[in-house]
Amino acid sequence: MYLAAPLSFLGQVTTDGFIDSVDPTTGDVHGWALDSAVPDMSIEVEIWIDGVVLGRMLADQFRDFFGLAFPNHGWGFIVPIAYFDGLPHEIRVFAVTGPGTAILTELGNSPAVSTFGVVSPCPPAPPVPSCPPNTTATSGPTPILDAQGCIIGYTLICTPTGPTPQDQ
């Protein structure tokens, strides 16, 4: 169970932040987090996917969103490859503050739900061959697979159907 905010055991919540973007193709997730009580200091954010804590990171990356006053409150991470399974996943990001960093304040736009595409271990397949003019395929094209099941080529048997350039 997680403690979602706005909630503070010490009084008024002074943290703010947002999940700005989630790219379902690359798995890049970016946003910002700021404690307005200490705006010149970076704070940690805690990353959750599907109810599992992935870890914490410091929101100290440069962002021009805050202008010159508070430029270093950005954060970003890449979703682990295990979540690229074609299923929807819930991403939650919390600002971490308080004594012993025990207070979690959920950022704006959190939770974000995204479906990350299935990542194939195979490179793109080569182009499918075709028979030259005046021939027809009598077998194929049949894919040639490597040990991982990736297409690495094709077999194609073509039979003449009329005069070939060599016959002329």
mmCIF file of C-alpha atoms in Angstrom:
data_model
loop_
_atom_site.group_PDB
_atom_site.id
_atom_site.type_symbol
_atom_site.label_atom_id
_atom_site.label_comp_id
_atom_site.label_asym_id
_atom_site.label_seq_id
_atom_site.Cartn_x
_atom_site.Cartn_y
_atom_site.Cartn_z
ATOM 1 C CA MET A 1 0.000 0.000 0.000
ATOM 2 C CA TYR A 2 1.229 3.488 -0.730
ATOM 3 C CA LEU A 3 0.481 6.826 0.821
ATOM 4 C CA ALA A 4 -0.994 9.025 -1.881
ATOM 5 C CA ALA A 5 -1.203 12.751 -1.373
ATOM 6 C CA PRO A 6 -1.818 15.534 -0.996
ATOM 7 C CA LEU A 7 -1.063 14.477 2.548
ATOM 8 C CA SER A 8 1.494 15.657 5.054
ATOM 9 C CA PHE A 9 2.009 14.799 8.675
ATOM 10 C CA LEU A 10 3.819 18.101 9.181
ATOM 11 C CA GLY A 11 1.188 20.491 7.876
ATOM 12 C CA GLN A 12 0.752 22.089 4.487
ATOM 13 C CA VAL A 13 1.967 20.176 1.445
ATOM 14 C CA THR A 14 4.666 22.162 -0.369
ATOM 15 C CA THR A 15 5.586 19.655 -3.083
ATOM 16 C CA ASP A 16 4.372 19.851 -6.627
ATOM 17 C CA GLY A 17 5.200 18.078 -9.841
ATOM 18 C CA PHE A 18 3.874 16.432 -12.939
ATOM 19 C CA ILE A 19 4.382 13.490 -15.291
ATOM 20 C CA ASP A 20 4.908 15.433 -18.507
ATOM 21 C CA SER A 21 5.261 12.604 -20.988
ATOM 22 C CA VAL A 22 5.181 8.845 -21.413
ATOM 23 C CA ASP A 23 6.416 7.527 -24.761
ATOM 24 C CA PRO A 24 4.915 4.064 -25.422
ATOM 25 C CA THR A 25 7.431 3.379 -28.189
ATOM 26 C CA THR A 26 10.685 4.125 -26.355
ATOM 27 C CA GLY A 27 9.529 3.854 -22.733
ATOM 28 C CA ASP A 28 10.869 7.330 -21.911
ATOM 29 C CA VAL A 29 9.002 8.910 -18.991
ATOM 30 C CA HIS A 30 9.716 12.530 -18.005
ATOM 31 C CA GLY A 31 8.421 15.119 -15.591
ATOM 32 C CA TRP A 32 9.340 17.511 -12.809
ATOM 33 C CA ALA A 33 9.091 17.765 -9.017
ATOM 34 C CA LEU A 34 9.672 20.714 -6.707
ATOM 35 C CA ASP A 35 9.324 21.476 -3.009
ATOM 36 C CA SER A 36 8.321 25.141 -2.941
ATOM 37 C CA ALA A 37 9.470 25.409 0.693
ATOM 38 C CA VAL A 38 13.056 24.799 -0.501
ATOM 39 C CA PRO A 39 12.963 25.589 -4.243
ATOM 40 C CA ASP A 40 16.741 25.764 -4.600
ATOM 41 C CA MET A 41 17.083 22.101 -3.520
ATOM 42 C CA SER A 42 16.298 19.054 -5.629
ATOM 43 C CA ILE A 43 13.997 16.413 -4.161
ATOM 44 C CA GLU A 44 13.633 12.702 -4.816
ATOM 45 C CA VAL A 45 10.836 11.059 -6.741
ATOM 46 C CA GLU A 46 9.715 7.474 -6.304
ATOM 47 C CA ILE A 47 8.702 5.474 -9.380
ATOM 48 C CA TRP A 48 6.026 2.761 -9.280
ATOM 49 C CA ILE A 49 4.773 0.543 -12.098
ATOM 50 C CA ASP A 50 1.755 -1.687 -11.505
ATOM 51 C CA GLY A 51 2.029 -1.251 -7.734
ATOM 52 C CA VAL A 52 5.711 -2.209 -7.593
ATOM 53 C CA VAL A 53 8.334 0.312 -6.468
ATOM 54 C CA LEU A 54 11.071 0.491 -9.107
ATOM 55 C CA GLY A 55 13.193 2.920 -7.129
ATOM 56 C CA ARG A 56 13.956 6.541 -6.363
ATOM 57 C CA MET A 57 15.846 9.203 -8.258
ATOM 58 C CA LEU A 58 16.792 12.797 -7.678
ATOM 59 C CA ALA A 59 14.741 15.347 -9.635
ATOM 60 C CA ASP A 60 17.801 17.391 -10.561
ATOM 61 C CA GLN A 61 17.831 17.413 -14.364
ATOM 62 C CA PHE A 62 17.819 20.727 -16.204
ATOM 63 C CA ARG A 63 14.441 21.973 -17.421
ATOM 64 C CA ASP A 64 13.729 25.424 -18.759
ATOM 65 C CA PHE A 65 10.083 25.075 -17.690
ATOM 66 C CA PHE A 66 10.797 26.950 -14.464
ATOM 67 C CA GLY A 67 12.792 29.657 -16.180
ATOM 68 C CA LEU A 68 16.024 30.845 -14.653
ATOM 69 C CA ALA A 69 14.765 30.732 -11.053
ATOM 70 C CA PHE A 70 14.480 26.931 -10.629
ATOM 71 C CA PRO A 71 15.934 25.128 -13.652
ATOM 72 C CA ASN A 72 17.049 21.835 -12.068
ATOM 73 C CA HIS A 73 13.908 19.954 -11.030
ATOM 74 C CA GLY A 74 13.380 17.590 -13.959
ATOM 75 C CA TRP A 75 13.514 13.809 -13.825
ATOM 76 C CA GLY A 76 13.334 11.049 -16.395
ATOM 77 C CA PHE A 77 13.685 7.299 -16.667
ATOM 78 C CA ILE A 78 13.226 4.497 -19.171
ATOM 79 C CA VAL A 79 10.620 1.829 -18.466
ATOM 80 C CA PRO A 80 12.310 -1.591 -18.052
ATOM 81 C CA ILE A 81 12.042 -3.899 -21.065
ATOM 82 C CA ALA A 82 9.951 -6.396 -19.053
ATOM 83 C CA TYR A 83 6.977 -4.003 -19.383
ATOM 84 C CA PHE A 84 7.128 -4.001 -23.209
ATOM 85 C CA ASP A 85 4.531 -6.742 -23.461
ATOM 86 C CA GLY A 86 1.641 -5.079 -25.270
ATOM 87 C CA LEU A 87 -0.405 -4.773 -22.052
ATOM 88 C CA PRO A 88 -1.463 -1.577 -20.244
ATOM 89 C CA HIS A 89 0.693 -0.586 -17.238
ATOM 90 C CA GLU A 90 0.038 1.982 -14.526
ATOM 91 C CA ILE A 91 2.892 4.404 -13.822
ATOM 92 C CA ARG A 92 2.797 6.369 -10.574
ATOM 93 C CA VAL A 93 5.359 8.978 -9.529
ATOM 94 C CA PHE A 94 5.581 10.485 -6.049
ATOM 95 C CA ALA A 95 7.569 13.405 -4.635
ATOM 96 C CA VAL A 96 9.486 12.204 -1.565
ATOM 97 C CA THR A 97 9.809 14.619 1.360
ATOM 98 C CA GLY A 98 9.741 14.749 5.120
ATOM 99 C CA PRO A 99 11.774 13.293 7.962
ATOM 100 C CA GLY A 100 13.412 10.079 6.830
ATOM 101 C CA THR A 101 11.937 10.769 3.359
ATOM 102 C CA ALA A 102 8.744 9.049 4.449
ATOM 103 C CA ILE A 103 6.091 11.357 2.959
ATOM 104 C CA LEU A 104 4.972 10.602 -0.594
ATOM 105 C CA THR A 105 2.996 13.156 -2.582
ATOM 106 C CA GLU A 106 1.618 11.864 -5.865
ATOM 107 C CA LEU A 107 2.508 14.101 -8.801
ATOM 108 C CA GLY A 108 0.033 15.576 -11.251
ATOM 109 C CA ASN A 109 -0.952 13.345 -14.184
ATOM 110 C CA SER A 110 -0.196 10.331 -11.980
ATOM 111 C CA PRO A 111 -1.215 7.638 -12.408
ATOM 112 C CA ALA A 112 -0.478 7.509 -16.116
ATOM 113 C CA VAL A 113 -1.496 4.367 -17.989
ATOM 114 C CA SER A 114 0.413 3.320 -21.080
ATOM 115 C CA THR A 115 0.772 0.230 -23.247
ATOM 116 C CA PHE A 116 4.345 -0.401 -24.306
ATOM 117 C CA GLY A 117 4.758 -2.251 -27.581
ATOM 118 C CA VAL A 118 6.137 -5.738 -27.729
ATOM 119 C CA VAL A 119 9.857 -5.602 -28.399
ATOM 120 C CA SER A 120 10.943 -8.166 -30.936
ATOM 121 C CA PRO A 121 14.372 -9.736 -30.541
ATOM 122 C CA CYS A 122 14.538 -9.857 -34.342
ATOM 123 C CA PRO A 123 15.882 -7.234 -36.711
ATOM 124 C CA PRO A 124 13.594 -6.241 -39.594
ATOM 125 C CA ALA A 125 13.102 -9.053 -42.093
ATOM 126 C CA PRO A 126 14.778 -8.698 -45.478
ATOM 127 C CA PRO A 127 12.562 -7.881 -48.474
ATOM 128 C CA VAL A 128 10.515 -10.773 -49.870
ATOM 129 C CA PRO A 129 11.985 -11.815 -53.242
ATOM 130 C CA SER A 130 10.006 -12.253 -56.431
ATOM 131 C CA CYS A 131 10.668 -14.134 -59.622
ATOM 132 C CA PRO A 132 12.145 -12.329 -62.634
ATOM 133 C CA PRO A 133 10.058 -11.652 -65.778
ATOM 134 C CA ASN A 134 8.896 -14.668 -67.803
ATOM 135 C CA THR A 135 9.140 -16.966 -64.773
ATOM 136 C CA THR A 136 6.752 -18.122 -62.108
ATOM 137 C CA ALA A 137 7.304 -19.261 -58.555
ATOM 138 C CA THR A 138 7.033 -23.024 -58.238
ATOM 139 C CA SER A 139 8.116 -22.986 -54.601
ATOM 140 C CA GLY A 140 8.222 -20.149 -52.134
ATOM 141 C CA PRO A 141 9.036 -17.638 -51.145
ATOM 142 C CA THR A 142 9.671 -19.596 -47.954
ATOM 143 C CA PRO A 143 11.192 -17.824 -44.961
ATOM 144 C CA ILE A 144 14.546 -19.009 -43.625
ATOM 145 C CA LEU A 145 14.618 -18.683 -39.832
ATOM 146 C CA ASP A 146 17.539 -18.444 -37.431
ATOM 147 C CA ALA A 147 17.636 -20.135 -33.999
ATOM 148 C CA GLN A 148 15.534 -17.327 -32.445
ATOM 149 C CA GLY A 149 12.845 -17.612 -35.115
ATOM 150 C CA CYS A 150 13.916 -14.439 -36.919
ATOM 151 C CA ILE A 151 13.609 -14.277 -40.709
ATOM 152 C CA ILE A 152 17.089 -14.039 -42.190
ATOM 153 C CA GLY A 153 16.254 -14.774 -45.835
ATOM 154 C CA TYR A 154 13.952 -16.644 -48.202
ATOM 155 C CA THR A 155 14.097 -19.566 -50.585
ATOM 156 C CA LEU A 156 12.388 -19.085 -53.917
ATOM 157 C CA ILE A 157 12.353 -21.432 -56.893
ATOM 158 C CA CYS A 158 11.343 -19.875 -60.199
ATOM 159 C CA THR A 159 10.479 -21.773 -63.380
ATOM 160 C CA PRO A 160 10.541 -20.231 -66.882
ATOM 161 C CA THR A 161 7.103 -19.602 -68.395
ATOM 162 C CA GLY A 162 8.240 -18.208 -71.707
ATOM 163 C CA PRO A 163 11.372 -17.134 -73.524
ATOM 164 C CA THR A 164 14.131 -15.966 -71.229
ATOM 165 C CA PRO A 165 16.705 -13.324 -72.161
ATOM 166 C CA GLN A 166 19.231 -16.167 -72.632
ATOM 167 C CA ASP A 167 16.952 -17.867 -75.219
ATOM 168 C CA GLN A 168 16.823 -14.802 -77.421
#
